[in-house]
């Protein structure tokens, strides 16, 4: 048993993402363990570009409201600051406003009166294009250019905030800070940095705790507490049944990072090459040797566009002869489908794509089927039409329907009928979205591109 | 000459942001890690050929404390575009499993 760290700043991290599930028992335990702040994030790019392009959140309103209500009531009871980063999955202005309305509804229902700060970090495309013309936007690998026209193609552009806007809002008296797009680490590191804890340990602890219990032995068993001292930090699970080991904690540096030793953050680089992970007891891990190397302040940019539209169909195939010669069957079907679209729709279709993906065979990899591959018992054959408009994509699907449904393996065999699970057969998927930006913008200071607003206290009165 | 699936304790893949995939190969002990970490099949050229990407952009890290080889490569197209097949990159490790280490 080693003595515990003294004079730490403690952040209760109740979940890896707001909306994924917060347990009241975790929060109660964390408050009893001496938390100085409650913080978590509510977003990521991990689920794809649609959330940023549309401004719609990944999690349901009900899930966000349930989690946020637990945290806001804990905030009111304890008086501790509550920080939520990247509200509404993408952290764009619409997603932050959506979260703001949920918070106000909770406040009215529970008669809470917190001072709520809102940090907006969505950027007008013209502003970023202008920065690009001033050579203040730099592409990150594997991207190579920062053409100003790129920014106009995005539905929304956000800049990832560091901890400074959170610290400024807390110093101005906020009880709750709801942030737009922020690095996962910054929202957790903000209070330790504000209160003078070690800079390297604060950033590193935040990185380890960003996914809640993912750094513990049972990753699904709730959140964690990070305790940041001057030269070290400690991580422990909130649940008494869970535990951290040096391996579970250090292994988290591998997760979703392209580099396990260096992480670029706004204003510097977290460098953990020399970090050492040691067990304090059978539940708690202490980490030393973390460093933060200051750099000129940059904010990472994210932007997503809406492009083409897709309509899909799904059919089940158990025909043994087809499955035995699946590659030939699919090539033949693809040829006939494209021919049929060209013959019936002519030039007005424009550029289009038909993708056939046999789930049960090689749909996920897209790699050629090898001769040694086992013959599947059945496949779900997904048809995806991609075209410039939804109407055109659906026209393609409807045009292809009979061939997709009745395509024989050989032309001399009776026409088969495959197994459609739905009527109508075609499903309109809507727009296809795409991440457009992988750049940083150079700013003069951390607050340059951030707008801070406060909720009017009158809005918190009973409606 | 064993396959990666026969040597490694755990192999996984995941997005590292929308533009990169990262592969973690976890070896069961430091002996097997030392023996295979620098195998030809785990060099950037071999990974680039396997995933059809530019070898000069493949990043490789040896995490001695965890007996892990970590390899990151740029996605051929950003996550979630029209032709996406694996939104989170979570199945991209499968094609490593039959690769032979020597």
GROMACS .gro file of N, CA, C and O in nm, chain A residues 337-410:
model
  296
  337UNK      N    1  -2.771  -0.469  -6.404
  337UNK     CA    2  -2.838  -0.356  -6.336
  337UNK      C    3  -2.793  -0.223  -6.398
  337UNK      O    4  -2.876  -0.136  -6.426
  338UNK      N    5  -2.663  -0.207  -6.417
  338UNK     CA    6  -2.613  -0.081  -6.474
  338UNK      C    7  -2.665  -0.062  -6.617
  338UNK      O    8  -2.703   0.049  -6.656
  339UNK      N    9  -2.667  -0.172  -6.693
  339UNK     CA   10  -2.717  -0.166  -6.831
  339UNK      C   11  -2.863  -0.123  -6.833
  339UNK      O   12  -2.905  -0.038  -6.912
  340UNK      N   13  -2.941  -0.182  -6.742
  340UNK     CA   14  -3.085  -0.152  -6.735
  340UNK      C   15  -3.109  -0.005  -6.701
  340UNK      O   16  -3.196   0.061  -6.759
  341UNK      N   17  -3.030   0.047  -6.608
  341UNK     CA   18  -3.044   0.189  -6.570
  341UNK      C   19  -3.009   0.278  -6.689
  341UNK      O   20  -3.082   0.373  -6.722
  342UNK      N   21  -2.900   0.247  -6.756
  342UNK     CA   22  -2.860   0.327  -6.871
  342UNK      C   23  -2.965   0.320  -6.983
  342UNK      O   24  -2.998   0.422  -7.044
  343UNK      N   25  -3.020   0.199  -7.006
  343UNK     CA   26  -3.118   0.182  -7.113
  343UNK      C   27  -3.247   0.256  -7.085
  343UNK      O   28  -3.308   0.314  -7.175
  344UNK      N   29  -3.292   0.254  -6.961
  344UNK     CA   30  -3.424   0.312  -6.931
  344UNK      C   31  -3.417   0.458  -6.893
  344UNK      O   32  -3.511   0.533  -6.917
  345UNK      N   33  -3.310   0.501  -6.832
  345UNK     CA   34  -3.306   0.638  -6.781
  345UNK      C   35  -3.218   0.730  -6.865
  345UNK      O   36  -3.230   0.853  -6.854
  346UNK      N   37  -3.132   0.673  -6.946
  346UNK     CA   38  -3.053   0.753  -7.038
  346UNK      C   39  -2.965   0.855  -6.968
  346UNK      O   40  -2.924   0.836  -6.853
  347UNK      N   41  -2.941   0.967  -7.036
  347UNK     CA   42  -2.844   1.065  -6.984
  347UNK      C   43  -2.894   1.143  -6.864
  347UNK      O   44  -2.816   1.198  -6.788
  348UNK      N   45  -3.028   1.149  -6.846
  348UNK     CA   46  -3.078   1.233  -6.736
  348UNK      C   47  -3.037   1.179  -6.599
  348UNK      O   48  -3.042   1.250  -6.499
  349UNK      N   49  -2.992   1.052  -6.594
  349UNK     CA   50  -2.950   0.997  -6.467
  349UNK      C   51  -2.820   1.060  -6.416
  349UNK      O   52  -2.795   1.068  -6.297
  350UNK      N   53  -2.738   1.110  -6.507
  350UNK     CA   54  -2.609   1.168  -6.466
  350UNK      C   55  -2.517   1.060  -6.413
  350UNK      O   56  -2.533   0.942  -6.444
  351UNK      N   57  -2.421   1.101  -6.332
  351UNK     CA   58  -2.330   1.000  -6.279
  351UNK      C   59  -2.396   0.930  -6.161
  351UNK      O   60  -2.458   0.993  -6.076
  352UNK      N   61  -2.388   0.798  -6.160
  352UNK     CA   62  -2.450   0.721  -6.053
  352UNK      C   63  -2.362   0.603  -6.018
  352UNK      O   64  -2.267   0.570  -6.091
  353UNK      N   65  -2.392   0.539  -5.907
  353UNK     CA   66  -2.316   0.421  -5.865
  353UNK      C   67  -2.413   0.317  -5.809
  353UNK      O   68  -2.508   0.352  -5.739
  354UNK      N   69  -2.389   0.192  -5.844
  354UNK     CA   70  -2.463   0.082  -5.783
  354UNK      C   71  -2.362  -0.008  -5.712
  354UNK      O   72  -2.264  -0.052  -5.774
  355UNK      N   73  -2.383  -0.028  -5.583
  355UNK     CA   74  -2.293  -0.113  -5.505
  355UNK      C   75  -2.372  -0.233  -5.455
  355UNK      O   76  -2.480  -0.217  -5.397
  356UNK      N   77  -2.320  -0.354  -5.479
  356UNK     CA   78  -2.383  -0.477  -5.432
  356UNK      C   79  -2.295  -0.535  -5.321
  356UNK      O   80  -2.176  -0.562  -5.345
  357UNK      N   81  -2.351  -0.553  -5.204
  357UNK     CA   82  -2.270  -0.599  -5.091
  357UNK      C   83  -2.332  -0.723  -5.027
  357UNK      O   84  -2.435  -0.712  -4.959
  358UNK      N   85  -2.271  -0.838  -5.047
  358UNK     CA   86  -2.325  -0.962  -4.990
  358UNK      C   87  -2.286  -0.981  -4.844
  358UNK      O   88  -2.175  -1.027  -4.815
  359UNK      N   89  -2.376  -0.945  -4.753
  359UNK     CA   90  -2.351  -0.968  -4.610
  359UNK      C   91  -2.366  -1.116  -4.582
  359UNK      O   92  -2.468  -1.176  -4.614
  360UNK      N   93  -2.264  -1.176  -4.524
  360UNK     CA   94  -2.255  -1.321  -4.511
  360UNK      C   95  -2.139  -1.372  -4.595
  360UNK      O   96  -2.093  -1.485  -4.577
  361UNK      N   97  -2.092  -1.289  -4.687
  361UNK     CA   98  -1.975  -1.325  -4.769
  361UNK      C   99  -1.867  -1.219  -4.747
  361UNK      O  100  -1.802  -1.219  -4.642
  362UNK      N  101  -1.850  -1.125  -4.839
  362UNK     CA  102  -1.739  -1.030  -4.826
  362UNK      C  103  -1.785  -0.884  -4.826
  362UNK      O  104  -1.711  -0.795  -4.866
  363UNK      N  105  -1.907  -0.859  -4.778
  363UNK     CA  106  -1.959  -0.722  -4.782
  363UNK      C  107  -1.874  -0.625  -4.701
  363UNK      O  108  -1.855  -0.510  -4.740
  364UNK      N  109  -1.824  -0.669  -4.586
  364UNK     CA  110  -1.753  -0.576  -4.498
  364UNK      C  111  -1.616  -0.540  -4.555
  364UNK      O  112  -1.577  -0.424  -4.559
  365UNK      N  113  -1.543  -0.641  -4.603
  365UNK     CA  114  -1.408  -0.613  -4.652
  365UNK      C  115  -1.411  -0.557  -4.795
  365UNK      O  116  -1.326  -0.477  -4.832
  366UNK      N  117  -1.504  -0.601  -4.877
  366UNK     CA  118  -1.504  -0.563  -5.017
  366UNK      C  119  -1.394  -0.629  -5.097
  366UNK      O  120  -1.377  -0.601  -5.216
  367UNK      N  121  -1.316  -0.717  -5.032
  367UNK     CA  122  -1.207  -0.784  -5.102
  367UNK      C  123  -1.262  -0.899  -5.186
  367UNK      O  124  -1.369  -0.952  -5.156
  368UNK      N  125  -1.191  -0.939  -5.293
  368UNK     CA  126  -1.239  -1.050  -5.376
  368UNK      C  127  -1.257  -1.177  -5.291
  368UNK      O  128  -1.180  -1.201  -5.198
  369UNK      N  129  -1.358  -1.257  -5.326
  369UNK     CA  130  -1.378  -1.385  -5.259
  369UNK      C  131  -1.269  -1.481  -5.304
  369UNK      O  132  -1.241  -1.490  -5.423
  370UNK      N  133  -1.209  -1.551  -5.210
  370UNK     CA  134  -1.105  -1.646  -5.251
  370UNK      C  135  -1.169  -1.782  -5.277
  370UNK      O  136  -1.277  -1.813  -5.227
  371UNK      N  137  -1.099  -1.863  -5.357
  371UNK     CA  138  -1.151  -1.995  -5.393
  371UNK      C  139  -1.170  -2.082  -5.270
  371UNK      O  140  -1.255  -2.170  -5.267
  372UNK      N  141  -1.089  -2.054  -5.166
  372UNK     CA  142  -1.097  -2.139  -5.046
  372UNK      C  143  -1.204  -2.092  -4.948
  372UNK      O  144  -1.226  -2.156  -4.845
  373UNK      N  145  -1.270  -1.981  -4.980
  373UNK     CA  146  -1.373  -1.930  -4.887
  373UNK      C  147  -1.485  -2.031  -4.872
  373UNK      O  148  -1.527  -2.095  -4.969
  374UNK      N  149  -1.536  -2.045  -4.750
  374UNK     CA  150  -1.649  -2.135  -4.726
  374UNK      C  151  -1.772  -2.080  -4.799
  374UNK      O  152  -1.788  -1.959  -4.814
  375UNK      N  153  -1.859  -2.170  -4.843
  375UNK     CA  154  -1.984  -2.128  -4.907
  375UNK      C  155  -2.083  -2.093  -4.796
  375UNK      O  156  -2.110  -2.174  -4.708
  376UNK      N  157  -2.135  -1.970  -4.797
  376UNK     CA  158  -2.229  -1.933  -4.691
  376UNK      C  159  -2.363  -2.005  -4.705
  376UNK      O  160  -2.399  -2.050  -4.814
  377UNK      N  161  -2.434  -2.019  -4.594
  377UNK     CA  162  -2.567  -2.081  -4.595
  377UNK      C  163  -2.668  -1.983  -4.656
  377UNK      O  164  -2.762  -2.022  -4.725
  378UNK      N  165  -2.650  -1.858  -4.626
  378UNK     CA  166  -2.734  -1.754  -4.688
  378UNK      C  167  -2.659  -1.623  -4.681
  378UNK      O  168  -2.564  -1.607  -4.605
  379UNK      N  169  -2.702  -1.529  -4.764
  379UNK     CA  170  -2.646  -1.394  -4.758
  379UNK      C  171  -2.761  -1.294  -4.756
  379UNK      O  172  -2.871  -1.323  -4.802
  380UNK      N  173  -2.732  -1.178  -4.698
  380UNK     CA  174  -2.819  -1.063  -4.717
  380UNK      C  175  -2.751  -0.978  -4.823
  380UNK      O  176  -2.639  -0.929  -4.801
  381UNK      N  177  -2.814  -0.963  -4.936
  381UNK     CA  178  -2.750  -0.885  -5.044
  381UNK      C  179  -2.804  -0.743  -5.040
  381UNK      O  180  -2.923  -0.720  -5.063
  382UNK      N  181  -2.715  -0.651  -5.006
  382UNK     CA  182  -2.753  -0.510  -4.997
  382UNK      C  183  -2.725  -0.440  -5.130
  382UNK      O  184  -2.616  -0.454  -5.185
  383UNK      N  185  -2.823  -0.370  -5.177
  383UNK     CA  186  -2.813  -0.290  -5.300
  383UNK      C  187  -2.810  -0.144  -5.257
  383UNK      O  188  -2.895  -0.100  -5.180
  384UNK      N  189  -2.711  -0.070  -5.305
  384UNK     CA  190  -2.703   0.073  -5.272
  384UNK      C  191  -2.693   0.151  -5.402
  384UNK      O  192  -2.596   0.137  -5.477
  385UNK      N  193  -2.793   0.234  -5.430
  385UNK     CA  194  -2.786   0.326  -5.544
  385UNK      C  195  -2.745   0.463  -5.491
  385UNK      O  196  -2.805   0.513  -5.395
  386UNK      N  197  -2.643   0.522  -5.553
  386UNK     CA  198  -2.597   0.656  -5.516
  386UNK      C  199  -2.613   0.747  -5.638
  386UNK      O  200  -2.565   0.713  -5.747
  387UNK      N  201  -2.683   0.859  -5.620
  387UNK     CA  202  -2.705   0.951  -5.732
  387UNK      C  203  -2.716   1.094  -5.679
  387UNK      O  204  -2.714   1.116  -5.557
  388UNK      N  205  -2.731   1.188  -5.771
  388UNK     CA  206  -2.725   1.330  -5.732
  388UNK      C  207  -2.845   1.374  -5.649
  388UNK      O  208  -2.833   1.468  -5.570
  389UNK      N  209  -2.961   1.313  -5.669
  389UNK     CA  210  -3.078   1.350  -5.590
  389UNK      C  211  -3.142   1.224  -5.533
  389UNK      O  212  -3.121   1.113  -5.584
  390UNK      N  213  -3.227   1.245  -5.432
  390UNK     CA  214  -3.298   1.131  -5.375
  390UNK      C  215  -3.391   1.068  -5.479
  390UNK      O  216  -3.403   0.946  -5.488
  391UNK      N  217  -3.457   1.154  -5.557
  391UNK     CA  218  -3.551   1.103  -5.658
  391UNK      C  219  -3.479   1.015  -5.759
  391UNK      O  220  -3.529   0.908  -5.797
  392UNK      N  221  -3.361   1.057  -5.801
  392UNK     CA  222  -3.286   0.976  -5.898
  392UNK      C  223  -3.240   0.844  -5.836
  392UNK      O  224  -3.249   0.738  -5.900
  393UNK      N  225  -3.194   0.849  -5.712
  393UNK     CA  226  -3.149   0.725  -5.646
  393UNK      C  227  -3.265   0.627  -5.634
  393UNK      O  228  -3.249   0.506  -5.657
  394UNK      N  229  -3.381   0.677  -5.601
  394UNK     CA  230  -3.499   0.590  -5.588
  394UNK      C  231  -3.544   0.538  -5.724
  394UNK      O  232  -3.582   0.421  -5.738
  395UNK      N  233  -3.536   0.623  -5.826
  395UNK     CA  234  -3.567   0.578  -5.963
  395UNK      C  235  -3.476   0.462  -6.004
  395UNK      O  236  -3.521   0.366  -6.065
  396UNK      N  237  -3.350   0.473  -5.968
  396UNK     CA  238  -3.255   0.366  -6.002
  396UNK      C  239  -3.296   0.237  -5.930
  396UNK      O  240  -3.301   0.129  -5.989
  397UNK      N  241  -3.329   0.249  -5.802
  397UNK     CA  242  -3.368   0.130  -5.725
  397UNK      C  243  -3.493   0.067  -5.785
  397UNK      O  244  -3.502  -0.056  -5.803
  398UNK      N  245  -3.591   0.148  -5.818
  398UNK     CA  246  -3.717   0.096  -5.874
  398UNK      C  247  -3.692   0.032  -6.010
  398UNK      O  248  -3.754  -0.070  -6.044
  399UNK      N  249  -3.603   0.092  -6.088
  399UNK     CA  250  -3.570   0.037  -6.219
  399UNK      C  251  -3.502  -0.099  -6.205
  399UNK      O  252  -3.523  -0.190  -6.284
  400UNK      N  253  -3.420  -0.112  -6.102
  400UNK     CA  254  -3.342  -0.235  -6.083
  400UNK      C  255  -3.422  -0.343  -6.011
  400UNK      O  256  -3.380  -0.460  -6.010
  401UNK      N  257  -3.532  -0.306  -5.949
  401UNK     CA  258  -3.604  -0.400  -5.863
  401UNK      C  259  -3.629  -0.536  -5.927
  401UNK      O  260  -3.595  -0.639  -5.869
  402UNK      N  261  -3.688  -0.545  -6.049
  402UNK     CA  262  -3.719  -0.678  -6.104
  402UNK      C  263  -3.595  -0.765  -6.125
  402UNK      O  264  -3.597  -0.885  -6.096
  403UNK      N  265  -3.486  -0.703  -6.172
  403UNK     CA  266  -3.364  -0.781  -6.196
  403UNK      C  267  -3.301  -0.825  -6.063
  403UNK      O  268  -3.249  -0.937  -6.050
  404UNK      N  269  -3.306  -0.737  -5.966
  404UNK     CA  270  -3.249  -0.765  -5.834
  404UNK      C  271  -3.327  -0.880  -5.768
  404UNK      O  272  -3.270  -0.967  -5.702
  405UNK      N  273  -3.457  -0.883  -5.791
  405UNK     CA  274  -3.546  -0.981  -5.730
  405UNK      C  275  -3.539  -1.117  -5.801
  405UNK      O  276  -3.541  -1.221  -5.737
  406UNK      N  277  -3.523  -1.116  -5.933
  406UNK     CA  278  -3.541  -1.238  -6.013
  406UNK      C  279  -3.417  -1.280  -6.091
  406UNK      O  280  -3.428  -1.358  -6.183
  407UNK      N  281  -3.298  -1.227  -6.059
  407UNK     CA  282  -3.181  -1.258  -6.141
  407UNK      C  283  -3.140  -1.405  -6.128
  407UNK      O  284  -3.104  -1.451  -6.019
  408UNK      N  285  -3.142  -1.482  -6.238
  408UNK     CA  286  -3.097  -1.622  -6.229
  408UNK      C  287  -2.945  -1.630  -6.240
  408UNK      O  288  -2.881  -1.538  -6.290
  409UNK      N  289  -2.889  -1.741  -6.193
  409UNK     CA  290  -2.746  -1.762  -6.207
  409UNK      C  291  -2.711  -1.786  -6.354
  409UNK      O  292  -2.614  -1.731  -6.406
  410UNK      N  293  -2.794  -1.868  -6.421
  410UNK     CA  294  -2.773  -1.897  -6.563
  410UNK      C  295  -2.901  -1.865  -6.640
  410UNK      O  296  -3.011  -1.884  -6.588
   0.00000   0.00000   0.00000
